CSV table of N, CA and C in Angstrom, one decimal:
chain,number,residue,atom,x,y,z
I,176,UNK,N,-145.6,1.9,151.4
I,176,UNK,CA,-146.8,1.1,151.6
I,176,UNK,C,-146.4,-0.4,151.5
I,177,UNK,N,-145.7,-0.9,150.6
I,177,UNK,CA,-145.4,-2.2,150.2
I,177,UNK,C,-144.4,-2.7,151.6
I,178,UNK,N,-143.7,-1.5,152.1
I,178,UNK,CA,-142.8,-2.0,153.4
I,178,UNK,C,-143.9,-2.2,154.8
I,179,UNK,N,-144.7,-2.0,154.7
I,179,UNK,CA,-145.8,-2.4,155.7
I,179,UNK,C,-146.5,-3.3,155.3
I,180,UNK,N,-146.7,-3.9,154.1
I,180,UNK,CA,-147.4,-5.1,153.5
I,180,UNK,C,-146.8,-6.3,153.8
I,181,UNK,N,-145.5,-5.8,153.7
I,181,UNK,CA,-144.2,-7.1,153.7
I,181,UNK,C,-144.3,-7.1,155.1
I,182,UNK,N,-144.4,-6.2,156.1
I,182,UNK,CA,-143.9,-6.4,157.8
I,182,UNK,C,-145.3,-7.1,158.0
I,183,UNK,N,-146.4,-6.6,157.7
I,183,UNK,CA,-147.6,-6.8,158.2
I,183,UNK,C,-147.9,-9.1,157.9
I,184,UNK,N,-147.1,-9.2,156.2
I,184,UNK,CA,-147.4,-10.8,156.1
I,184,UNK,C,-145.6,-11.3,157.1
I,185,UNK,N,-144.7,-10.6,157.3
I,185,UNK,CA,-143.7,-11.4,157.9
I,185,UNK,C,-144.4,-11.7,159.4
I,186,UNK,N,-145.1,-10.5,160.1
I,186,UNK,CA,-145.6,-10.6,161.3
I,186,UNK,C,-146.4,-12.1,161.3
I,187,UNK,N,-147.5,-11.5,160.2
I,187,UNK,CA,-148.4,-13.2,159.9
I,187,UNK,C,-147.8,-14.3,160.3
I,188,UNK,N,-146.8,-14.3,159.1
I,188,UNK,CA,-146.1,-15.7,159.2
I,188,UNK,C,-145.5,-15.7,160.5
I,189,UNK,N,-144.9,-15.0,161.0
I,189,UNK,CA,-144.6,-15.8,162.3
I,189,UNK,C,-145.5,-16.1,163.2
I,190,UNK,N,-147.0,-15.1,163.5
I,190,UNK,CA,-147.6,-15.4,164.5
I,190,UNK,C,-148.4,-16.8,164.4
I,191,UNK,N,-148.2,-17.3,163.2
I,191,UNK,CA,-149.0,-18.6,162.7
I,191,UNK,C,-147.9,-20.0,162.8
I,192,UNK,N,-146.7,-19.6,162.7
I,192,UNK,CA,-146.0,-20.8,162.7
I,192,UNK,C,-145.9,-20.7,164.2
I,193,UNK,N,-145.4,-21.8,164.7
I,193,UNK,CA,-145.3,-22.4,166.2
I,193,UNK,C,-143.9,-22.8,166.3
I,194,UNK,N,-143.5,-22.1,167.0
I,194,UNK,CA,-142.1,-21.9,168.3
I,194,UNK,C,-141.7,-23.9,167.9
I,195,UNK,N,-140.6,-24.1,167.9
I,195,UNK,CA,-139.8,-25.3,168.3
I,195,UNK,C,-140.4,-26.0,170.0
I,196,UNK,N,-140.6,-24.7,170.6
I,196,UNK,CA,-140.9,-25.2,172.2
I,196,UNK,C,-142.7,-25.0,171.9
I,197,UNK,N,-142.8,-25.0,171.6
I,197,UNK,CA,-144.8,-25.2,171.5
I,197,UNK,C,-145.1,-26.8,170.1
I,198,UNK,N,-144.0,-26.9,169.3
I,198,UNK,CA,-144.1,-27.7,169.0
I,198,UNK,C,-143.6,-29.0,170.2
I,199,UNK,N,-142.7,-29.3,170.2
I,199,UNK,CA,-142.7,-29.9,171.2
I,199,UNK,C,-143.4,-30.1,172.6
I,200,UNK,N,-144.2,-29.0,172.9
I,200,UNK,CA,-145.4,-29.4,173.9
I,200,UNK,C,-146.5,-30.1,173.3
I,201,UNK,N,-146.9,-30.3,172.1
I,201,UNK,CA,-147.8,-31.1,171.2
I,201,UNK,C,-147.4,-32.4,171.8
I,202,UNK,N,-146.2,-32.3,171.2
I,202,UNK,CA,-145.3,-34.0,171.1
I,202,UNK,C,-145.1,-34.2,172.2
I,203,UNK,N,-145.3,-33.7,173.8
I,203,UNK,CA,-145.0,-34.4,175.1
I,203,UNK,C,-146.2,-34.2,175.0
I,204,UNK,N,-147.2,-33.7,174.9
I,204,UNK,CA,-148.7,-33.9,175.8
I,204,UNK,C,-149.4,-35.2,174.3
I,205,UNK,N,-149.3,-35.5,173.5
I,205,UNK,CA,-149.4,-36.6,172.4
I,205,UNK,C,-148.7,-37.7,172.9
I,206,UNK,N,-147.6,-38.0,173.9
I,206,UNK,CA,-146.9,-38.8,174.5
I,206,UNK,C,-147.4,-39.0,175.8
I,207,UNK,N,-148.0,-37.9,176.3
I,207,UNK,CA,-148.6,-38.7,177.5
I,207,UNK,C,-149.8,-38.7,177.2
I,208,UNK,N,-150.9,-38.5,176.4
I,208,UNK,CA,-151.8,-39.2,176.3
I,208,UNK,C,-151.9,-40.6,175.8
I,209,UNK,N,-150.7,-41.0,174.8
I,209,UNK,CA,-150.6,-42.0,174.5
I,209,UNK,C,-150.0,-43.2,175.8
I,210,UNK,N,-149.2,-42.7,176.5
I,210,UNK,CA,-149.2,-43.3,177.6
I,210,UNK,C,-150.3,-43.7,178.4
I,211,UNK,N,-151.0,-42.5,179.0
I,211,UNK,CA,-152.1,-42.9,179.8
I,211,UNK,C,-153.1,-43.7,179.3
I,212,UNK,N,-153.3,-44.2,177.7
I,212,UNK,CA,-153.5,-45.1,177.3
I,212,UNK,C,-153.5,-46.5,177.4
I,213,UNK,N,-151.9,-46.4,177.4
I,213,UNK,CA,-151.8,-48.0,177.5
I,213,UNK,C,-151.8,-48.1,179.1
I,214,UNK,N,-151.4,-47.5,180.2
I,214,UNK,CA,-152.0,-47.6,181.1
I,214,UNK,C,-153.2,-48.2,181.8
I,215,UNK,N,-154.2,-47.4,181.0
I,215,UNK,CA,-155.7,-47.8,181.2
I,215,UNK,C,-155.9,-48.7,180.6
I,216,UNK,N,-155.4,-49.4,179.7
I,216,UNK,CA,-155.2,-50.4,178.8
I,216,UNK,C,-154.3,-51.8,180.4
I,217,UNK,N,-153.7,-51.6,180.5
I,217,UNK,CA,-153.2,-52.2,181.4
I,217,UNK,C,-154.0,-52.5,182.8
I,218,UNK,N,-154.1,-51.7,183.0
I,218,UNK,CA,-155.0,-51.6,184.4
I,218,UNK,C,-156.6,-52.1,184.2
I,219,UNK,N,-156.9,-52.0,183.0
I,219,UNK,CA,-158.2,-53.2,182.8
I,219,UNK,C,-158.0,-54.6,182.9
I,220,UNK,N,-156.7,-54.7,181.9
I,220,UNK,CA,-156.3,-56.1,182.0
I,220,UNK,C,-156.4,-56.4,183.1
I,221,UNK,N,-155.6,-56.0,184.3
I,221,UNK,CA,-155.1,-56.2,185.6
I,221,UNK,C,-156.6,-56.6,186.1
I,222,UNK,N,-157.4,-55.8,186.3
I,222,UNK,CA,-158.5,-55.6,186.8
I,222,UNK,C,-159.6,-56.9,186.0
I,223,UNK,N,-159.6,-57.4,185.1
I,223,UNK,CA,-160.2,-58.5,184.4
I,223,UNK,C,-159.4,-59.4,185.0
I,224,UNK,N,-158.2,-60.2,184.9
I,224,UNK,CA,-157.4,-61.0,185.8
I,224,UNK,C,-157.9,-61.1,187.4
I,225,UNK,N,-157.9,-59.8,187.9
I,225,UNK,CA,-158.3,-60.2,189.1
I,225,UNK,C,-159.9,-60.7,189.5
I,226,UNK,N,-160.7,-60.3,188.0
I,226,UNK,CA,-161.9,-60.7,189.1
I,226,UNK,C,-162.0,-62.2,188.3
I,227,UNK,N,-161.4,-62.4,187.1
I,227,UNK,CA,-161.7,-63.9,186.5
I,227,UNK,C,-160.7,-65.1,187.7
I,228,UNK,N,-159.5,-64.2,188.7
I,228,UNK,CA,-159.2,-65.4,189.7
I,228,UNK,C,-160.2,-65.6,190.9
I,229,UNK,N,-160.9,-64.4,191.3
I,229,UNK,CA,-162.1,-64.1,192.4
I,229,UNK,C,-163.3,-65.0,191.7
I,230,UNK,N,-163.7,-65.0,191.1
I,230,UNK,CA,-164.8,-65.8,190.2
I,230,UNK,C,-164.2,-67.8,190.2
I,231,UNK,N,-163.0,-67.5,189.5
I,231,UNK,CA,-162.5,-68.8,189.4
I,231,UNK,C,-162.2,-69.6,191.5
I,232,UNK,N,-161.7,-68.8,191.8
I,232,UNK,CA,-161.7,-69.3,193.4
I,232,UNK,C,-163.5,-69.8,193.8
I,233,UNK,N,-164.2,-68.8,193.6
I,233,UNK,CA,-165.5,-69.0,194.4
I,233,UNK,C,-166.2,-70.1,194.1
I,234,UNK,N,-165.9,-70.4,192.4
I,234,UNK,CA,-166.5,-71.5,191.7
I,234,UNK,C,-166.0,-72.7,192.1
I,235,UNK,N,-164.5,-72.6,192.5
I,235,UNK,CA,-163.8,-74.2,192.8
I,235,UNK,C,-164.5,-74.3,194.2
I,236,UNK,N,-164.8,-73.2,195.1
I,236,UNK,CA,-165.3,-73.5,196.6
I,236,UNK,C,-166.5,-74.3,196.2
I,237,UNK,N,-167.7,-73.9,195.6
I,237,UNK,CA,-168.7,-74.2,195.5
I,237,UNK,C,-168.7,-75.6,194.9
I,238,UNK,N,-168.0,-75.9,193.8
I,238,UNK,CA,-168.3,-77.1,193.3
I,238,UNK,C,-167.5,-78.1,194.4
I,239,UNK,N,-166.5,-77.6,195.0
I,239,UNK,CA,-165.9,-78.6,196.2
I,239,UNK,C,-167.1,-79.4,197.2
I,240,UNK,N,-167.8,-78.4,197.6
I,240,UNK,CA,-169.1,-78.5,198.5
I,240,UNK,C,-170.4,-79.3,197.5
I,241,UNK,N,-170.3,-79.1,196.6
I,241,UNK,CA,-171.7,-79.6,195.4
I,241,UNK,C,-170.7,-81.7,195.3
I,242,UNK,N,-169.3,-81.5,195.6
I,242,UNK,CA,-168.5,-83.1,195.1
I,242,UNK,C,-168.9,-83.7,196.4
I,243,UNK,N,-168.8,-82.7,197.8
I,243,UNK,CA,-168.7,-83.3,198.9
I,243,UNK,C,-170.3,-83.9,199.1
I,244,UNK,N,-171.3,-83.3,198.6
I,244,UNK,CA,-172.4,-83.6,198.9
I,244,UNK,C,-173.3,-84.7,197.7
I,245,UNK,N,-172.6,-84.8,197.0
I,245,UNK,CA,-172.7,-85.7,195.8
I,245,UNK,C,-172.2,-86.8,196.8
I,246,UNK,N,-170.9,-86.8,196.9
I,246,UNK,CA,-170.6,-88.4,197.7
I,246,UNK,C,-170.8,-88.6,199.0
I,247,UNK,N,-171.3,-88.0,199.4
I,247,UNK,CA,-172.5,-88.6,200.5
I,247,UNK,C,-173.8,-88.9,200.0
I,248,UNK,N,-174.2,-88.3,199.4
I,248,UNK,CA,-175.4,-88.4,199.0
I,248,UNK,C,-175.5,-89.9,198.5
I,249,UNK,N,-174.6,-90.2,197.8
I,249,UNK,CA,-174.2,-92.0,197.3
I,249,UNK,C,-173.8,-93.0,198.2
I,250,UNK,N,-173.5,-92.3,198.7
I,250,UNK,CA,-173.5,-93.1,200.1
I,250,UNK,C,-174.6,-93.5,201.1
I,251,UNK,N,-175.1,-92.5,200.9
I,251,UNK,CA,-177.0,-92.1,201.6
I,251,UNK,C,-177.6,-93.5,201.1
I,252,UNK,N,-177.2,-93.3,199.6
I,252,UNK,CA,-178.6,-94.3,198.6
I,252,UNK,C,-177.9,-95.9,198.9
I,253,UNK,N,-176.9,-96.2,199.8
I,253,UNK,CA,-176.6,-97.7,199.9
I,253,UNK,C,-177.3,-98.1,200.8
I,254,UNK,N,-177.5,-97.0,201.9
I,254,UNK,CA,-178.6,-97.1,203.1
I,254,UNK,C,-179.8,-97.6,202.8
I,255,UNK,N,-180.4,-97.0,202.3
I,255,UNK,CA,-182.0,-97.2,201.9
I,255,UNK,C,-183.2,-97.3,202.9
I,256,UNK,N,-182.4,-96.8,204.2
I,256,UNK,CA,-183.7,-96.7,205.4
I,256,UNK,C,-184.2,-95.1,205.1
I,257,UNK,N,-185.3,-94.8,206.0
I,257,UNK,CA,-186.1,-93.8,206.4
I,257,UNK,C,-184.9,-92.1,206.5
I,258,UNK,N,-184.1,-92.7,207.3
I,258,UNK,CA,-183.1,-91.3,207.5
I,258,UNK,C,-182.7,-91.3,206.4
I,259,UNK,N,-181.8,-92.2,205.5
I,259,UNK,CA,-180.9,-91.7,204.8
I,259,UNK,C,-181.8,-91.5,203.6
I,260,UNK,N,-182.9,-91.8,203.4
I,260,UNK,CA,-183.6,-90.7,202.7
I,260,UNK,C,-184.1,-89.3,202.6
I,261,UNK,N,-184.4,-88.8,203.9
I,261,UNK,CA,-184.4,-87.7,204.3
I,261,UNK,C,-183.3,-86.9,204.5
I,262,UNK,N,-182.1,-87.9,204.5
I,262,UNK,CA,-180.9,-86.9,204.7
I,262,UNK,C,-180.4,-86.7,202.9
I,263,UNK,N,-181.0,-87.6,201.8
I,263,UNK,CA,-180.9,-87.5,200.8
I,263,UNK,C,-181.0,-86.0,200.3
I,264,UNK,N,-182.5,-86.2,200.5
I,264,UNK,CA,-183.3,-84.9,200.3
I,264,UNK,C,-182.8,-83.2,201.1
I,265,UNK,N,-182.6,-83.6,202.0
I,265,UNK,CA,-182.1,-82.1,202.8
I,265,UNK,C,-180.8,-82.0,201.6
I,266,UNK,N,-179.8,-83.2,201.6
I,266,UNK,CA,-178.9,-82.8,201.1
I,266,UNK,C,-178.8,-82.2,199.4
I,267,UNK,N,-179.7,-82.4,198.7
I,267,UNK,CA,-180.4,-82.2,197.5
I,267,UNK,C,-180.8,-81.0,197.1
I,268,UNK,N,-181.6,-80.5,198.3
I,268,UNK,CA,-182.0,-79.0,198.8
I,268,UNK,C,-180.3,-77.8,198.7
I,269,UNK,N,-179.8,-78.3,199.0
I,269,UNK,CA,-178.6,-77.6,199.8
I,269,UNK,C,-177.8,-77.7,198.5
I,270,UNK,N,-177.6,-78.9,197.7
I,270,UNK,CA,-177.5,-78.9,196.3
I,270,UNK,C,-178.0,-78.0,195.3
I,271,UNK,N,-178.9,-77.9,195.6
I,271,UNK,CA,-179.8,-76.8,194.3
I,271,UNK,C,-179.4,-75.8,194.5
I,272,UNK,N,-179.1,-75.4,196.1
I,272,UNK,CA,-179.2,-73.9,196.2
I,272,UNK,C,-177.2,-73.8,195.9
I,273,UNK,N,-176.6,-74.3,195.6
I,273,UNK,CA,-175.1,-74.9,195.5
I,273,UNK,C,-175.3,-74.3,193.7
I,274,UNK,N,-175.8,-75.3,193.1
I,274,UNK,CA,-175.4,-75.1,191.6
I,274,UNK,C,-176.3,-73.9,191.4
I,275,UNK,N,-177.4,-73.2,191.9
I,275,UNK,CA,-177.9,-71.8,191.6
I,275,UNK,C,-177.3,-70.9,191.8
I,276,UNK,N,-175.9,-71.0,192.9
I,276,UNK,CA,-175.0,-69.9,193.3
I,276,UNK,C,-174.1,-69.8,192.4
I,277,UNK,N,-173.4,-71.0,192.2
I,277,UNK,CA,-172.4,-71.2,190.7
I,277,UNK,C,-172.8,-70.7,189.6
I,278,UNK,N,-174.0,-71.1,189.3
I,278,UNK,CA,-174.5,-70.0,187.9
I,278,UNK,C,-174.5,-68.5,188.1
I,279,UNK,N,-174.4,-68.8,188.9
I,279,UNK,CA,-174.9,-67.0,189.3
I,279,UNK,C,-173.3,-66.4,189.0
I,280,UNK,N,-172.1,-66.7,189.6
I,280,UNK,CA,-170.8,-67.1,190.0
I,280,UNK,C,-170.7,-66.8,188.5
I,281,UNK,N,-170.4,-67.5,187.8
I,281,UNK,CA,-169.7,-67.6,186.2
I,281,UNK,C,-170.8,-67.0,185.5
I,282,UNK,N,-171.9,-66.3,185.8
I,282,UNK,CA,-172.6,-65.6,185.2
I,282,UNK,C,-172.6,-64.2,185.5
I,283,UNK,N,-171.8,-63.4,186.5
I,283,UNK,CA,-171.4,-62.3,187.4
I,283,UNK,C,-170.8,-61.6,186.2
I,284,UNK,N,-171.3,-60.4,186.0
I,284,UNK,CA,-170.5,-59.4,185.5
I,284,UNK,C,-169.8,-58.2,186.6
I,285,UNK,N,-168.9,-57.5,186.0
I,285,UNK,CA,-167.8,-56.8,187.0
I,285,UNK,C,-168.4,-55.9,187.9
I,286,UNK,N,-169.2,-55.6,187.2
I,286,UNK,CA,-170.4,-54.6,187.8
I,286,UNK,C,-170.8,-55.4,188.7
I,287,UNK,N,-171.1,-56.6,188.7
I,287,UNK,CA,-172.4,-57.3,189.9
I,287,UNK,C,-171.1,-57.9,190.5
I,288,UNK,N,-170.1,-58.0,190.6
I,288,UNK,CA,-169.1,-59.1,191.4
I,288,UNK,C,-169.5,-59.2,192.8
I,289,UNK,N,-169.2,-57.8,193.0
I,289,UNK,CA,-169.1,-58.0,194.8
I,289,UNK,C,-170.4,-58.2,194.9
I,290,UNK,N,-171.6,-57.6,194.6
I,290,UNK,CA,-172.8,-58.4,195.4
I,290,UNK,C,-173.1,-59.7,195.4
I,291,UNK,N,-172.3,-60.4,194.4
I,291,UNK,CA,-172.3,-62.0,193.8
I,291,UNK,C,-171.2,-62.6,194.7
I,292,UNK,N,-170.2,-62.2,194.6
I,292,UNK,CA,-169.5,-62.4,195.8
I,292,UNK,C,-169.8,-62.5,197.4
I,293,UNK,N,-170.3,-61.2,197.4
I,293,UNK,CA,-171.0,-61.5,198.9
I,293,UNK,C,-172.4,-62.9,199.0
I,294,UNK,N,-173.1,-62.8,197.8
I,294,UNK,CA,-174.0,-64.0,198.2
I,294,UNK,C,-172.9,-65.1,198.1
I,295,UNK,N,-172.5,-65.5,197.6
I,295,UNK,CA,-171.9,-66.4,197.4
I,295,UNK,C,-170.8,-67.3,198.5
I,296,UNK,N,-170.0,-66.3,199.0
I,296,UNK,CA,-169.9,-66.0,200.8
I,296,UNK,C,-170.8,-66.7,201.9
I,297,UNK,N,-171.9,-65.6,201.6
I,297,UNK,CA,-172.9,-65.8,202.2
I,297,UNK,C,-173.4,-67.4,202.7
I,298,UNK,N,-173.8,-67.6,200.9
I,298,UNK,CA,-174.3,-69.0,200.7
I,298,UNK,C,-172.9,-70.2,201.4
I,299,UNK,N,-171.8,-69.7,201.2
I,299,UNK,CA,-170.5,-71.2,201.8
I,299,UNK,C,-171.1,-71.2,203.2
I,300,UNK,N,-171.2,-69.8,204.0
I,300,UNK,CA,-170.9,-69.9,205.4
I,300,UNK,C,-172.2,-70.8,205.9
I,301,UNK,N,-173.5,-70.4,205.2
I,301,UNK,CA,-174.8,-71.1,205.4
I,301,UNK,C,-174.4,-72.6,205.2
I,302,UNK,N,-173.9,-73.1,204.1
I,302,UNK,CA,-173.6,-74.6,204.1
I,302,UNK,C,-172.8,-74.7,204.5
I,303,UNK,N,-172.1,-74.2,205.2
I,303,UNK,CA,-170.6,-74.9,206.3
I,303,UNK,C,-171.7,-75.4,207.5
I,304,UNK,N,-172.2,-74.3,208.0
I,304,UNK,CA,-173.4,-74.6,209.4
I,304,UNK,C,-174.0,-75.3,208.8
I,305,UNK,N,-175.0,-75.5,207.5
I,305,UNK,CA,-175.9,-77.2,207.5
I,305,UNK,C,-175.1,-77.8,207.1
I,306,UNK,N,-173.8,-78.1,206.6
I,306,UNK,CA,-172.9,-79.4,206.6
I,306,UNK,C,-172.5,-79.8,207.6
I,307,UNK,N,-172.4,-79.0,208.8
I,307,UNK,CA,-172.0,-79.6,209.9
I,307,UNK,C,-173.0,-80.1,210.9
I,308,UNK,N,-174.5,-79.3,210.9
I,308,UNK,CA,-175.7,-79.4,211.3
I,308,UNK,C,-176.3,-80.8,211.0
I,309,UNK,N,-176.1,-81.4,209.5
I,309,UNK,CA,-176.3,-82.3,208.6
I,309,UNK,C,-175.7,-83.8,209.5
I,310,UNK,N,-174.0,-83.1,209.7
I,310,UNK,CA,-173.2,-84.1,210.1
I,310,UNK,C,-173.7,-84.6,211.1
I,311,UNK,N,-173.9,-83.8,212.0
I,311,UNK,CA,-174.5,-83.7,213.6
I,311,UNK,C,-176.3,-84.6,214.0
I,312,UNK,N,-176.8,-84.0,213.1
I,312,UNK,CA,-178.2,-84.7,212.9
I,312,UNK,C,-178.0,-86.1,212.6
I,313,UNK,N,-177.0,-86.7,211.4
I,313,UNK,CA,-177.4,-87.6,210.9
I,313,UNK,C,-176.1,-88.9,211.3
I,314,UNK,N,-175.4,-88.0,212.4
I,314,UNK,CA,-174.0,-88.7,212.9
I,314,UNK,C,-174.4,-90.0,212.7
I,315,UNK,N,-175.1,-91.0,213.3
I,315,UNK,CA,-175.3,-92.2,212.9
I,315,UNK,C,-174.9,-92.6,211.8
I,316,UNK,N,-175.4,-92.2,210.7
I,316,UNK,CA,-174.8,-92.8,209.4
I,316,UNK,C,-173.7,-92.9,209.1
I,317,UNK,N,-172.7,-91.9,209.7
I,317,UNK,CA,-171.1,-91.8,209.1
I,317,UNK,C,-170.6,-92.0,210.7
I,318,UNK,N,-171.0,-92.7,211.6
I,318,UNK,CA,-170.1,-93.5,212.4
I,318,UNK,C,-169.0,-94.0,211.6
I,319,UNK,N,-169.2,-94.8,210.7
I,319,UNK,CA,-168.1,-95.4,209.7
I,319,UNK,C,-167.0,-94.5,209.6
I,320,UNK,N,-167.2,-93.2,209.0
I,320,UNK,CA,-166.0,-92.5,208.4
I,320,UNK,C,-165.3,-91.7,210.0
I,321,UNK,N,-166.1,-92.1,210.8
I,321,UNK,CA,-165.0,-91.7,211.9
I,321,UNK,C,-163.8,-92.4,212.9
């Protein structure tokens, strides 16, 4: 009876300890999850990088267009006739909707990028056609700069 006691706890003990090769499957699958870790740890970063240069590009567009319209617009006010007041104001308009895009821009979470992006897009291409519309309407004034 005691010889089946002893087989029955040696059997135990081995069925409970773990093989050299099952130990070591802990320790590679504990190594690749630690891997895929820093991974995704990496690939955030990447992915933050990329949209803080996508953000930072769209904002330098926009405030380029907010400088170009600023110094005209100073230029407008040396005029002081009838047009270059109304070209003041158009251009003021076109301003506002300029620095509401930019907020919007540096206020974009990653989630909202691309639809901020696409307004934002959107909004350059709109003020390329009235900057140029602007140009065209109000050619008289900037005879000079040509």
């Amino acid at each position: 009876m005691k010889k089946i006691f002893l087989l029955a706890g040696i059997a135990a003990l081995f069925a409970c300890n773990e093989s050299s090769t099952q130990q070591e499957k802990k320790e590679e699958i504990k190594e690749d999850i630690k891997e895929a870790g820093q991974d995704i740890k990496s690939a955030a970063s990447s992915t933050g990088d990329y949209l803080s240069e996508q953000k930072k590009q769209a904002e330098e567009a926009i405030q380029e267009r907010i400088r170009e319209i600023d110094k005209t617009t100073e230029e407008l006010k040396k005029e002081g006739d009838e047009k270059s007041v109304a070209a003041r104001k158009k251009l003021e308009t076109l301003k506002a909707q300029m620095n509401k895009k930019l907020e919007d821009v540096k206020n974009s979470s990653a989630d909202k990028w691309d639809s901020t992006r696409a307004a934002a897009d959107q909004l350059m291409k709109k003020s390329d056609k009235e900057w140029t519309d602007f140009k065209q309407d109000f050619k008289d004034l900037f005879k000079k700069d040509e």
